[in-house]
């Protein structure tokens, strides 16, 4: 698909960094170390964006806090995927009036997918006076400039211009931990699933250059990260918009070749483009985690077609079979939408039978939420809320049972896990992940954090496994 790729010139980004130092000098002159709070909603892509915002803030001299009453700068990075997400954001932004009353110098910014919708930017402008600065995902690279404009002019700044796609390389990043890292490999989406707002707010699909991604992966490994998740709305179409002749499988292989003991994860793969080549690549790359998140959305061919997903139930099941043949220990997770417009009892029964057939390790389930401007929002939707809720409850109930059954199969096995943090709870004071990404509560010493260890699994329920460290 033709689109206009806007690569931000290095000189522009250098100018943003210079602004950071200018801002820093000014803040230092005030004598007090300023504190920032970044509140993130939505998907991992947003988490990754927030890490770049924190990178800028760190250059500006900010420290970080979780307490809004202590903050001098608050940025709310929003999500637009469902109405519920937007309601939470608006509620929390509205509540910032209290912090602002205590500290009139507090600067409140709202960014991310929600504000890229003109009606939402308008709503913030009209009804949320507490907000000083609004900027969309395409504007993130020039946060220092927008921040400075809002500070200097003391006027509200609104900057969420429509754009097909910005690519900005080399932004500063302040990552949230030192074991796991997000690595965006592409931005935007071309798929226009009829229910989904993402293509409208994130623009067209555009890939980062192959060498840039591999170089960043290498620097993460060298910095000691053990778990790297490649991010994109549809990672399987990585590279299609570049003229480099390399695809997602090539990228996995190149990262797999980086020396070191680490895991490669990725999300999300669209079932339409999940190919045999991808599964073979996963199977052939020892550092690639045995996990695939393959959102099916529905088990009904009719609904899948209404959703514009470009695959049917049998193609999907064929993919699952193939992937499991190649990787018998593969962990499979999915997303499902219940109550898409026009979904009948029969369509829903197809979804229930599909999950029995696949038996997912974990499922993320949502009730359809109409998004302004999408095709599905205009489709007749006769099913009442109670009917959708009943279907949803039935689906979640069965999904939870299946997860528990699958997790119980681990009891008595020994798993290689990556310990990624402390929980502060006794006796399960460590959290870890299996190669397939299942959460393990581990009883062990904190010196294990950041290490691959073996764990004897002693218990399992819907949500997690429990275990104790063991010798190999
Ligand atoms: N790019 C990913 C999905 C990103 S959104 C993919 O294609 O799989 C994450 C999930 O949110 C989707 O898989 C879908 O299940 C759900 N979702 C998206 N839009 C929704 C809507 N309008 N209502 C309910 N759920 C939605
Ligand atoms: Fe949304 Fe579909 Fe794109 Fe995923 S693939 S982000 S569900 S439009
Ligand atoms: Fe939400 Fe935007 Fe991600 S809409 S799910 S934060 S891409």
XYZ file of C-alpha atoms and ligand atoms in Angstrom, residues 42-43 46 78-81 113 198 202 233, ligand 3:
18
model
C -2.874 0.346 26.435
C -0.476 -2.008 24.741
C 2.582 2.472 24.339
C -3.463 7.043 26.406
C -5.152 4.172 24.579
C -8.249 4.253 22.365
C -8.832 0.565 21.795
C -3.715 7.060 20.623
C -5.443 1.480 15.565
C -1.260 5.067 14.517
C 0.735 -4.539 15.355
Fe -4.306 1.198 22.581
Fe -2.955 2.517 20.777
Fe -2.024 0.246 21.684
S -5.137 2.262 20.814
S -3.865 -0.895 22.211
S -2.316 2.047 22.861
S -1.804 1.039 19.618
